[in-house]
Short mmCIF file of C-alpha atoms and ligand atoms in Angstrom, two decimals:
data_model
loop_
_atom_site.label_atom_id
_atom_site.label_comp_id
_atom_site.label_asym_id
_atom_site.label_seq_id
_atom_site.Cartn_x
_atom_site.Cartn_y
_atom_site.Cartn_z
CA MET L 1 -0.01 -0.03 0.02
CA LEU L 2 1.19 3.46 -0.91
CA GLN L 3 0.94 6.07 1.96
CA ALA L 4 2.06 9.62 2.22
CA ILE L 5 2.52 11.51 5.51
CA LYS L 6 2.61 15.24 5.63
CA ALA L 7 4.31 16.84 8.67
CA ASN L 8 7.28 18.90 9.83
CA ILE L 9 10.05 16.34 9.63
CA ILE L 10 13.13 16.64 11.93
CA HIS L 11 15.90 14.36 13.06
CA ALA L 12 19.17 14.74 14.98
CA GLU L 13 22.55 14.07 13.45
CA LYS L 14 25.68 14.09 15.70
CA SER L 15 26.26 17.69 14.71
CA GLY L 16 22.75 19.06 15.00
CA PHE L 17 19.16 18.94 13.83
CA VAL L 18 18.21 18.47 10.19
CA SER L 19 14.66 19.65 9.46
CA ARG L 20 12.20 19.99 6.53
CA GLU L 21 8.97 21.96 7.13
CA ASN L 22 5.70 20.83 5.53
CA ALA L 23 7.30 17.83 3.86
CA TYR L 24 5.90 14.56 2.53
CA LEU L 25 7.25 11.18 3.65
CA VAL L 26 6.17 8.44 1.25
CA MET L 27 5.99 4.82 2.19
CA GLU L 28 5.14 1.66 0.31
CA ASP L 29 4.20 -1.35 2.56
CA GLY L 30 6.00 0.33 5.42
CA VAL L 31 9.15 0.98 3.47
CA ILE L 32 10.26 4.65 3.08
CA GLN L 33 10.35 5.74 -0.60
CA GLY L 34 11.66 9.24 0.01
CA VAL L 35 10.99 12.60 1.66
CA PHE L 36 9.78 15.35 -0.61
CA ASP L 37 8.96 19.09 -0.35
CA THR L 38 6.01 18.62 -2.75
CA LEU L 39 4.32 15.29 -3.52
CA PRO L 40 5.77 13.82 -6.74
CA ALA L 41 3.31 13.06 -9.51
CA GLN L 42 3.84 9.25 -9.25
CA TYR L 43 2.63 9.36 -5.60
CA GLN L 44 -0.46 11.52 -6.22
CA ASN L 45 -2.77 8.61 -5.43
CA ALA L 46 -1.08 7.57 -2.17
CA ALA L 47 -3.32 7.58 0.92
CA LEU L 48 -2.48 10.93 2.51
CA GLU L 49 -2.24 11.38 6.27
CA ASP L 50 -1.92 15.14 6.78
CA TYR L 51 -0.64 15.91 10.35
CA GLY L 52 -0.85 19.62 9.76
CA ASP L 53 1.53 21.49 11.94
CA ALA L 54 2.74 18.45 13.90
CA ILE L 55 6.30 17.18 14.01
CA LEU L 56 7.45 13.82 12.75
CA THR L 57 10.66 12.63 14.36
CA PRO L 58 12.41 9.27 14.89
CA ALA L 59 10.95 6.95 17.53
CA PHE L 60 13.06 6.22 20.61
CA ALA L 61 15.48 3.40 21.14
CA ASP L 62 15.65 2.23 24.72
CA MET L 63 18.92 0.29 24.64
CA HIS L 64 18.93 -0.99 28.30
CA LEU L 65 15.90 -2.11 30.44
CA HIS L 66 14.95 -5.01 32.59
CA ALA L 67 11.51 -6.24 31.64
CA PRO L 68 10.90 -8.32 34.72
CA GLN L 69 11.65 -5.31 36.97
CA TYR L 70 8.63 -3.44 35.62
CA PRO L 71 6.45 -4.44 38.45
CA MET L 72 8.94 -2.93 41.01
CA MET L 73 9.38 0.38 39.28
CA GLY L 74 9.57 3.08 41.93
CA LEU L 75 10.57 0.73 44.79
CA GLY L 76 13.80 0.27 46.69
CA GLY L 77 15.15 3.68 45.89
CA ASP L 78 16.77 3.97 49.30
CA LEU L 79 19.25 1.27 48.39
CA GLN L 80 22.41 1.16 46.32
CA LEU L 81 23.11 -1.53 43.68
CA ILE L 82 24.04 -4.72 45.52
CA ASP L 83 21.44 -4.44 48.31
CA TRP L 84 18.86 -3.22 45.75
CA LEU L 85 19.51 -6.35 43.63
CA ASN L 86 19.25 -8.73 46.63
CA ASP L 87 16.23 -7.13 48.33
CA TYR L 88 14.16 -6.01 45.34
CA ALA L 89 15.38 -7.01 41.90
CA PHE L 90 16.15 -10.71 42.43
CA PRO L 91 12.91 -11.54 44.33
CA THR L 92 10.82 -9.70 41.74
CA GLU L 93 12.52 -11.45 38.88
CA ALA L 94 11.97 -14.86 40.63
CA MET L 95 8.17 -14.28 40.17
CA PHE L 96 8.61 -14.77 36.40
CA ALA L 97 8.75 -18.52 36.87
CA ASP L 98 5.01 -18.05 36.72
CA THR L 99 4.18 -17.74 33.00
CA ASP L 100 0.64 -16.35 33.55
CA PHE L 101 2.16 -13.46 35.56
CA ALA L 102 4.86 -13.02 32.90
CA ARG L 103 2.19 -12.76 30.19
CA ARG L 104 0.21 -10.10 32.05
CA VAL L 105 3.22 -8.01 32.92
CA TYR L 106 4.98 -8.22 29.60
CA ARG L 107 1.75 -7.47 27.58
CA GLN L 108 1.32 -4.27 29.56
CA LEU L 109 5.03 -3.29 29.25
CA ALA L 110 5.06 -3.77 25.48
CA GLN L 111 1.97 -1.56 25.10
CA GLU L 112 3.33 1.08 27.47
CA LEU L 113 6.60 1.28 25.41
CA ILE L 114 4.64 2.01 22.21
CA LYS L 115 2.51 4.62 24.03
CA ARG L 116 5.75 6.50 24.86
CA GLY L 117 7.21 6.40 21.32
CA THR L 118 9.75 3.64 22.05
CA THR L 119 9.87 1.17 19.12
CA ARG L 120 13.35 -0.30 19.48
CA VAL L 121 14.70 -1.96 22.61
CA CYS L 122 17.66 -3.92 23.93
CA MET L 123 16.11 -5.77 26.88
CA PHE L 124 17.08 -8.03 29.75
CA SER L 125 14.45 -10.71 30.58
CA SER L 126 14.94 -12.93 33.64
CA LEU L 127 16.67 -16.33 33.69
CA HIS L 128 13.48 -18.08 32.79
CA THR L 129 13.41 -19.41 29.27
CA ASP L 130 9.63 -19.69 28.98
CA ALA L 131 8.95 -16.25 30.37
CA THR L 132 11.62 -14.79 27.94
CA LEU L 133 9.75 -16.37 24.98
CA ILE L 134 6.54 -14.84 26.25
CA LEU L 135 8.26 -11.46 26.46
CA MET L 136 9.45 -11.79 22.88
CA GLU L 137 5.89 -12.77 21.79
CA GLU L 138 4.25 -9.80 23.57
CA LEU L 139 6.81 -7.29 22.11
CA GLU L 140 6.29 -8.64 18.68
CA LYS L 141 2.49 -8.37 19.03
CA ALA L 142 2.69 -4.77 20.17
CA GLY L 143 5.19 -3.93 17.39
CA VAL L 144 8.20 -3.35 19.55
CA THR L 145 11.43 -4.39 17.72
CA GLY L 146 14.98 -5.13 18.84
CA LEU L 147 16.93 -7.54 20.96
CA VAL L 148 15.89 -9.65 24.11
CA GLY L 149 18.14 -11.65 26.25
CA LYS L 150 17.49 -14.64 28.55
CA VAL L 151 19.61 -13.65 31.53
CA ASN L 152 22.45 -16.00 32.56
CA MET L 153 23.38 -16.03 36.21
CA ASP L 154 24.78 -19.09 38.06
CA ARG L 155 26.12 -17.59 41.24
CA ASN L 156 25.49 -14.84 43.92
CA SER L 157 21.72 -14.26 43.43
CA GLY L 158 20.07 -16.12 46.24
CA LYS L 159 18.22 -19.41 46.22
CA SER L 160 15.05 -18.32 44.37
CA LEU L 161 16.80 -17.09 41.20
CA GLN L 162 19.86 -19.20 40.66
CA GLU L 163 20.52 -21.69 37.87
CA SER L 164 23.38 -24.14 37.80
CA THR L 165 26.01 -23.69 35.11
CA GLY L 166 24.80 -26.71 33.12
CA GLU L 167 21.18 -25.44 33.37
CA SER L 168 22.10 -21.98 32.31
CA ILE L 169 23.87 -23.29 29.18
CA ARG L 170 21.19 -25.88 28.31
CA GLU L 171 18.40 -23.36 28.83
CA THR L 172 20.18 -20.83 26.62
CA LEU L 173 20.34 -23.31 23.84
CA ARG L 174 16.72 -24.28 24.31
CA TRP L 175 15.81 -20.62 24.14
CA LEU L 176 17.93 -19.93 21.07
CA ASP L 177 16.30 -22.88 19.27
CA ALA L 178 12.78 -21.60 20.17
CA CYS L 179 13.18 -17.95 19.06
CA GLY L 180 13.98 -18.51 15.38
CA ASN L 181 10.46 -17.52 14.27
CA PHE L 182 10.28 -14.01 15.65
CA ARG L 183 10.48 -11.31 13.02
CA LEU L 184 10.81 -8.13 15.04
CA VAL L 185 12.76 -9.36 18.06
CA LYS L 186 15.94 -11.37 18.05
CA PRO L 187 18.16 -12.91 20.78
CA ILE L 188 21.15 -11.27 22.45
CA LEU L 189 23.38 -13.21 24.87
CA THR L 190 23.05 -11.69 28.32
CA PRO L 191 25.48 -12.71 31.17
CA ARG L 192 23.93 -10.54 33.98
CA PHE L 193 27.27 -9.19 35.18
CA THR L 194 30.58 -10.66 36.32
CA PRO L 195 29.63 -11.26 39.93
CA ALA L 196 26.66 -13.39 38.84
CA CYS L 197 28.43 -15.59 36.33
CA THR L 198 31.07 -18.23 36.94
CA ASP L 199 34.21 -18.40 34.71
CA GLU L 200 32.84 -21.56 33.12
CA LEU L 201 29.53 -19.97 32.22
CA MET L 202 31.32 -16.81 30.79
CA ALA L 203 33.50 -19.08 28.73
CA ALA L 204 30.50 -21.07 27.39
CA LEU L 205 28.71 -17.88 26.48
CA GLY L 206 31.77 -16.40 24.73
CA LYS L 207 32.06 -19.59 22.70
CA LEU L 208 28.39 -19.41 21.74
CA ALA L 209 28.70 -15.74 20.77
CA ARG L 210 31.56 -16.59 18.44
CA GLU L 211 30.14 -19.84 16.97
CA ARG L 212 26.66 -18.36 16.28
CA ASP L 213 27.75 -14.78 15.76
CA LEU L 214 25.42 -13.51 18.55
CA PRO L 215 25.48 -10.07 20.09
CA VAL L 216 26.17 -9.62 23.81
CA GLN L 217 24.87 -7.22 26.47
CA SER L 218 25.82 -6.83 30.17
CA HIS L 219 26.67 -4.29 32.87
CA LEU L 220 30.05 -2.59 33.46
CA SER L 221 31.64 -0.40 36.18
CA GLU L 222 28.26 0.83 37.61
CA ASN L 223 28.94 1.01 41.35
CA ASP L 224 32.14 1.22 43.52
CA ASN L 225 31.33 -1.89 45.61
CA GLU L 226 30.52 -3.86 42.56
CA ILE L 227 33.86 -2.94 40.98
CA ALA L 228 35.74 -3.98 44.17
CA TRP L 229 33.86 -7.24 44.15
CA VAL L 230 34.87 -7.91 40.53
CA LYS L 231 38.50 -7.26 41.41
CA GLU L 232 38.30 -9.86 44.20
CA LEU L 233 36.74 -12.45 41.80
CA HIS L 234 39.26 -11.77 39.01
CA PRO L 235 42.51 -10.73 40.65
CA ASP L 236 44.29 -11.34 37.28
CA CYS L 237 42.19 -8.55 35.62
CA ALA L 238 43.44 -4.99 36.14
CA GLN L 239 40.03 -3.59 35.03
CA TYR L 240 36.44 -4.74 34.96
CA TRP L 241 36.13 -4.86 31.16
CA GLN L 242 38.92 -7.44 31.04
CA THR L 243 36.66 -9.95 32.87
CA TYR L 244 34.43 -9.88 29.77
CA ALA L 245 37.34 -9.68 27.32
CA LYS L 246 38.97 -12.78 28.78
CA TYR L 247 36.01 -14.85 27.52
CA GLY L 248 35.35 -13.34 24.12
CA LEU L 249 32.35 -11.26 25.35
CA TRP L 250 34.07 -7.92 24.70
CA LYS L 251 33.58 -7.51 20.90
CA GLN L 252 32.17 -5.31 18.19
CA GLY L 253 28.59 -4.42 19.19
CA THR L 254 28.65 -5.50 22.71
CA LEU L 255 26.38 -3.27 24.77
CA MET L 256 27.65 -2.37 28.28
CA ALA L 257 25.23 -0.59 30.52
CA HIS L 258 26.28 2.23 32.83
CA CYS L 259 30.12 2.68 32.61
CA VAL L 260 29.72 5.26 35.37
CA HIS L 261 33.25 4.65 36.69
CA SER L 262 34.96 3.66 33.47
CA ASP L 263 38.23 5.59 33.34
CA ALA L 264 40.14 6.76 30.28
CA ARG L 265 41.74 3.34 29.86
CA GLU L 266 38.45 1.38 30.12
CA ARG L 267 36.85 3.86 27.70
CA ALA L 268 39.69 3.38 25.24
CA ALA L 269 39.14 -0.36 25.38
CA MET L 270 35.56 0.29 24.46
CA ARG L 271 36.34 2.48 21.52
CA GLU L 272 39.01 0.09 20.22
CA ALA L 273 36.81 -2.99 20.41
CA GLY L 274 33.57 -1.22 19.21
CA VAL L 275 31.83 -1.81 22.49
CA PHE L 276 28.85 0.49 23.12
CA MET L 277 28.31 2.42 26.31
CA VAL L 278 24.63 2.41 27.29
CA HIS L 279 23.99 5.55 29.29
CA CYS L 280 21.24 5.19 31.90
CA PRO L 281 21.19 8.53 33.78
CA ASP L 282 17.93 8.07 35.79
CA SER L 283 19.19 4.79 37.21
CA ASN L 284 22.64 6.21 37.92
CA VAL L 285 21.17 8.93 40.16
CA ASN L 286 18.29 6.86 41.54
CA ILE L 287 20.47 4.08 43.11
CA ARG L 288 23.35 6.54 43.66
CA SER L 289 25.86 4.90 41.37
CA GLY L 290 27.29 8.27 40.16
CA ILE L 291 27.42 10.57 37.12
CA ALA L 292 28.73 8.79 33.95
CA PRO L 293 31.39 10.55 31.98
CA VAL L 294 29.08 10.51 28.86
CA ARG L 295 30.26 13.83 27.27
CA ARG L 296 33.85 12.79 27.66
CA ALA L 297 33.18 9.39 26.18
CA LEU L 298 31.62 10.98 23.16
CA GLN L 299 34.60 13.32 22.71
CA GLU L 300 36.87 10.34 22.83
CA GLY L 301 34.95 8.60 20.04
CA VAL L 302 33.21 5.90 22.12
CA GLN L 303 29.85 4.83 20.73
CA VAL L 304 27.13 5.83 23.15
CA VAL L 305 23.38 4.92 23.27
CA MET L 306 20.86 5.54 25.92
CA GLY L 307 18.60 3.45 28.18
CA THR L 308 16.00 3.79 30.95
CA ASP L 309 17.37 0.84 32.94
CA ILE L 310 13.90 0.09 34.24
CA ALA L 311 13.70 -0.42 37.23
CA GLY L 312 17.04 0.92 38.48
CA GLY L 313 15.54 3.85 36.64
CA VAL L 314 11.96 4.72 37.35
CA GLN L 315 11.13 6.58 34.10
CA LEU L 316 9.88 4.41 31.23
CA ASN L 317 9.63 7.47 28.99
CA MET L 318 12.83 8.11 26.94
CA ALA L 319 11.98 11.80 26.81
CA ASP L 320 12.48 11.80 30.57
CA ALA L 321 15.71 9.73 30.25
CA LEU L 322 17.25 12.10 27.75
CA THR L 323 16.18 15.12 29.82
CA MET L 324 17.87 13.53 32.81
CA ALA L 325 21.03 12.91 30.76
CA ILE L 326 21.24 16.58 30.01
CA ARG L 327 20.65 17.48 33.79
CA MET L 328 23.26 15.01 34.97
CA SER L 329 25.83 16.30 32.52
CA LYS L 330 25.02 19.90 33.65
CA GLN L 331 25.66 18.74 37.24
CA ARG L 332 29.06 17.48 36.07
CA TRP L 333 29.69 20.84 34.50
CA ILE L 334 28.72 22.71 37.65
CA GLU L 335 30.94 20.44 39.87
CA SER L 336 33.88 20.66 37.54
CA GLN L 337 33.38 24.49 37.17
CA GLY L 338 33.05 24.06 33.46
CA GLN L 339 35.91 21.68 32.88
CA ASP L 340 33.52 18.90 31.84
CA ASP L 341 31.40 20.05 29.02
CA PHE L 342 27.65 19.34 29.17
CA LEU L 343 25.33 17.55 26.66
CA ARG L 344 23.38 19.85 24.41
CA PHE L 345 19.72 19.00 23.62
CA HIS L 346 20.50 17.92 20.10
CA GLU L 347 23.19 15.54 21.31
CA ALA L 348 20.90 13.87 24.01
CA PHE L 349 18.08 13.63 21.42
CA TYR L 350 20.55 12.01 18.97
CA LEU L 351 21.64 9.45 21.56
CA ALA L 352 17.96 8.51 22.42
CA THR L 353 16.94 8.09 18.67
CA THR L 354 19.46 8.16 15.80
CA ALA L 355 22.34 6.51 17.84
CA GLY L 356 20.07 3.61 18.98
CA ALA L 357 18.83 3.07 15.43
CA ALA L 358 22.45 3.09 14.23
CA TYR L 359 23.23 0.15 16.53
CA PHE L 360 20.74 -1.80 14.47
CA GLY L 361 22.52 -0.68 11.23
CA VAL L 362 19.94 2.02 10.32
CA PRO L 363 21.33 5.24 8.85
CA SER L 364 20.23 8.55 10.20
CA GLY L 365 17.20 10.39 9.02
CA PHE L 366 14.40 8.92 7.03
CA ARG L 367 16.20 7.15 4.21
CA ALA L 368 14.54 5.39 1.31
CA GLY L 369 14.60 1.63 1.76
CA GLU L 370 14.25 1.76 5.60
CA ARG L 371 11.06 0.78 7.48
CA LEU L 372 9.55 3.81 9.24
CA HIS L 373 10.16 4.20 12.98
CA ALA L 374 8.67 7.50 13.91
CA GLN L 375 6.61 9.44 16.38
CA ILE L 376 4.22 12.38 15.59
CA LEU L 377 4.27 15.09 18.24
CA THR L 378 2.03 18.02 18.59
CA ASP L 379 2.35 21.14 20.53
CA ALA L 380 -1.17 22.36 19.73
CA LEU L 381 -2.15 21.87 23.40
CA LEU L 382 0.79 23.77 24.84
CA CYS L 383 0.67 27.42 26.00
CA PRO L 384 1.37 29.76 22.99
CA THR L 385 4.75 31.46 22.87
CA LEU L 386 5.38 35.15 22.19
CA GLN L 387 7.61 34.69 19.19
CA PRO L 388 7.45 31.92 16.54
CA LEU L 389 9.74 28.91 17.39
CA THR L 390 12.09 26.98 15.12
CA LEU L 391 11.43 23.27 14.67
CA PRO L 392 14.36 22.35 17.02
CA GLU L 393 12.96 24.75 19.64
CA ARG L 394 9.51 23.25 19.36
CA LEU L 395 10.97 19.80 19.75
CA GLU L 396 13.12 20.83 22.71
CA ARG L 397 9.96 22.23 24.47
CA LEU L 398 7.94 19.12 23.80
CA ILE L 399 10.62 16.77 25.00
CA CYS L 400 12.07 18.62 27.92
CA ALA L 401 8.63 19.69 29.25
CA ALA L 402 7.74 15.97 28.74
CA ASP L 403 4.01 16.61 28.10
CA PRO L 404 2.42 13.25 27.85
CA HIS L 405 -0.39 14.57 25.59
CA SER L 406 2.00 15.60 22.99
CA LEU L 407 2.57 12.13 21.42
CA HIS L 408 -0.11 11.83 18.74
CA ALA L 409 0.94 8.82 16.70
CA VAL L 410 3.63 6.15 16.64
CA TYR L 411 4.93 4.11 13.62
CA SER L 412 7.12 1.04 14.22
CA ASP L 413 8.59 -1.11 11.48
CA GLY L 414 6.48 0.78 9.00
CA VAL L 415 3.16 0.18 10.75
CA GLN L 416 1.13 2.60 12.67
CA ARG L 417 0.90 1.29 16.19
CA LEU L 418 -0.67 4.26 18.07
N1 LIG K 1 23.86 -5.11 37.59
C1 LIG K 1 23.52 -6.47 37.59
N2 LIG K 1 22.14 -6.60 37.48
C2 LIG K 1 21.71 -5.36 37.48
C3 LIG K 1 20.38 -4.90 37.36
O1 LIG K 1 19.33 -5.62 37.33
N3 LIG K 1 20.21 -3.52 37.36
C4 LIG K 1 21.31 -2.67 37.40
N4 LIG K 1 21.13 -1.40 37.40
N5 LIG K 1 22.50 -3.12 37.50
C5 LIG K 1 22.74 -4.50 37.53
FE1 LIG K 2 20.65 -2.74 34.12
#
């Protein structure tokens, strides 16, 4: 089917916004044919959706969140990472042995993501294979695309949530065999973090990553006590990242959440290997991990994307997450008396949209041949301003004021989902 969408079209490049006012985006069967200032003759009979003065911009990519922590969002915020995991996260995740419960929670989560303009994700499930498959089904049904990982964890997580090394490997294989039919969601290997994975398990996952060419996601240098613990567990590794590198898990496209305490050397190791930093600012302040050196990492050429880290973070909306990223980097600017530069709006918006899409190999903007991932935002309900605003200013106001009524429509993988 041929469709044309008329709107003010804007996206962020690394260097700034690119916008086209009153433009036409033409799609055939969900695949973008082009963006035009006037509708070309050959598309005159396309079904036209005229969004008037509204803004069309890329949908969000939430590149790190824990689906089974959704029920505990907003809980446990008095604690720091290790206590928070033991007292809240692990017991909550243990509930996903119940597949009916999993179905109910994951259906709601998938729908709530679309309602917030998030169409791409990299997600942690729990260690349960069946619940992980249910999560993938529900995401696919709602139209959320991306990567999902059955979590591997064979030590240090209490009785209710542990798997043996053998079980962890067997269940990972069973899960991989069962997820071949999904179209929108694909598997990603997910060793939880070094303290929760024995050397034997890490080695098996590294081998699997290599043999089946699978991507990897995990956590890195989030919290001081966690880092000290990793040092005790791996006295041969000078730095945390080497505990992953030792087993072949530190490779092109590996996603490492947080990196709050990653120093220049660890960041250089990321850049050299093509490992991505997933910046999760709301989580980092909520469980008091610290302020990640995200602006510095960008300057050094590290690839950075952004996540909500539900439920270390308590904001499912990526508009809130990117606003928080700007705030936290301003805090770093204040504390360093201007030595550490702060994130500009276009940079944070880039990280939350274009950079996440780029992880999946999608070029910036709305290029012909790509399937449309976009959100339509309207500021018709906001208070009028004295002077006319530019498109980037209108977008900044919509995102940073985080008005929940501004999201008018969402397209994911070429299909309108909201
Ligand atoms: N490190 C290991 N597991 C987790 C988790 O569930 N959340 C966060 N924020 N950090 C982790
Ligand atoms: Fe996390």
